[in-house]
XYZ file of C-alpha atoms in Angstrom:
155
model
C -58.810 -0.062 -23.621
C -56.591 -2.592 -21.836
C -54.281 -0.826 -19.340
C -52.398 -3.927 -18.258
C -49.532 -3.584 -20.783
C -49.130 0.093 -19.857
C -49.103 -0.794 -16.146
C -46.401 -3.389 -16.758
C -44.272 -0.859 -18.622
C -44.690 1.638 -15.790
C -43.690 -0.945 -13.182
C -40.632 -1.981 -15.217
C -39.648 1.649 -15.765
C -40.033 2.380 -12.046
C -37.884 -0.628 -11.103
C -35.226 0.334 -13.652
C -35.162 3.880 -12.303
C -34.808 2.647 -8.731
C -31.990 0.320 -9.735
C -30.184 3.105 -11.594
C -30.525 5.437 -8.608
C -29.269 2.666 -6.317
C -26.213 2.021 -8.516
C -25.398 5.753 -8.648
C -25.743 5.949 -4.888
C -23.551 2.859 -4.443
C -20.851 4.266 -6.750
C -20.916 7.603 -4.931
C -20.573 5.861 -1.536
C -17.578 3.791 -2.623
C -14.217 5.374 -1.838
C -11.545 4.851 -4.438
C -8.536 2.974 -3.058
C -5.088 3.285 -4.610
C -2.524 0.498 -4.170
C 1.166 1.443 -4.367
C 4.189 -0.827 -3.913
C 7.562 0.872 -3.442
C 10.886 -0.942 -3.790
C 13.953 -0.177 -1.634
C 17.030 -2.131 -2.700
C 19.867 0.248 -1.829
C 21.587 1.064 1.449
C 21.340 4.800 0.809
C 19.876 7.103 3.498
C 19.004 9.742 0.875
C 17.000 7.168 -1.101
C 15.314 5.892 2.065
C 14.271 9.427 2.980
C 13.043 10.026 -0.565
C 10.868 6.915 -0.290
C 9.469 8.046 3.061
C 8.793 11.528 1.630
C 6.886 9.852 -1.217
C 4.942 7.693 1.229
C 3.851 10.644 3.355
C 3.095 12.925 0.402
C 1.097 10.254 -1.409
C -0.949 9.342 1.667
C -1.669 13.010 2.387
C -2.620 13.721 -1.252
C -5.156 10.930 -1.542
C -6.509 11.631 1.945
C -7.106 15.284 0.963
C -9.187 14.052 -2.017
C -11.252 11.771 0.200
C -9.635 8.702 -1.340
C -7.743 5.896 0.315
C -4.268 4.592 -0.363
C -2.596 1.350 0.624
C 1.169 1.751 0.420
C 3.659 -1.052 0.944
C 7.386 -0.408 1.075
C 9.322 -3.588 0.301
C 12.993 -3.666 1.317
C 15.422 -6.307 0.104
C 19.118 -6.683 -0.690
C 21.149 -3.768 0.712
C 17.872 -1.895 1.127
C 16.982 -4.148 4.071
C 19.218 -1.884 6.171
C 16.274 0.549 6.110
C 14.339 -1.877 8.322
C 17.161 -3.145 10.536
C 16.708 -2.230 14.190
C 20.481 -2.015 14.678
C 21.404 -0.012 11.539
C 18.441 1.850 10.091
C 19.257 5.503 9.430
C 15.502 6.234 9.270
C 14.306 4.184 12.270
C 12.774 7.158 14.094
C 10.948 8.254 10.970
C 9.490 4.771 10.418
C 8.083 4.899 13.947
C 6.598 8.379 13.409
C 4.906 7.270 10.191
C 3.351 4.222 11.875
C 2.208 6.285 14.851
C 1.081 9.220 12.711
C -1.988 10.071 10.685
C -1.940 7.067 8.368
C -0.891 3.972 10.342
C -3.238 1.617 8.477
C -2.226 3.073 5.126
C 1.478 2.201 5.191
C 3.085 -1.213 5.547
C 6.812 -2.009 5.631
C 7.926 -5.446 4.449
C 11.373 -6.947 5.077
C 12.817 -9.647 2.822
C 13.379 -12.968 4.575
C 15.896 -14.179 1.992
C 18.077 -11.092 2.506
C 17.790 -11.315 6.282
C 18.899 -14.965 6.250
C 21.906 -14.153 4.043
C 22.875 -11.189 6.257
C 22.628 -13.407 9.345
C 24.872 -16.021 7.728
C 27.420 -13.388 6.686
C 27.418 -11.538 10.014
C 27.091 -14.603 12.281
C 24.205 -13.278 14.393
C 20.484 -12.623 14.294
C 19.404 -9.510 12.395
C 16.781 -7.521 14.333
C 14.020 -5.915 12.293
C 12.191 -2.761 13.431
C 8.774 -3.465 14.999
C 7.080 -1.360 12.307
C 8.032 -3.943 9.652
C 6.753 -7.423 8.953
C 8.721 -10.229 7.382
C 7.898 -11.606 3.935
C 9.518 -14.700 2.483
C 11.091 -12.775 -0.392
C 11.015 -9.098 -1.290
C 11.064 -9.746 -5.032
C 8.291 -12.331 -4.722
C 6.232 -9.902 -2.622
C 6.577 -7.163 -5.243
C 5.594 -9.663 -7.929
C 2.488 -10.683 -5.984
C 1.450 -7.064 -5.466
C 1.899 -6.248 -9.167
C -0.123 -9.309 -10.130
C -2.904 -7.958 -7.896
C -2.828 -4.690 -9.837
C -0.722 -2.553 -7.490
C 1.261 0.319 -8.987
C 4.994 -0.305 -8.756
C 7.393 2.504 -7.858
C 11.165 2.212 -7.942
C 12.769 5.488 -6.862
């Protein structure tokens, strides 16, 4: 009786089993990451606080499940007031979020187009809070994030 074909089958079966175990182990080791983009386009402190409540609650929820979340708040139009150093009604809260439990989870993006128009209208430079970064356009940034598969939230 020739055992070579049986030996080959056993080797192939062993390799397949090892690969399957490795894939299961790899999938178990991977942490699911959620991507959420939130729009702020109104100069409304209640809306701004609602957005920040959503940011904190979402980050805490996914963290409690052992999952990660990347959250980007994009402010443009009248909503840019949320990120203005001189006018933001939620400036202290932005700082607490960035210094809190999830600093790498949350990003604040300020619209460059809106800032430029505000500067032209007001005749002076518009300071942005240090917790925010500038993007060329808030609408373009939201579009890019959606094209990358991010969930889009408009409160």
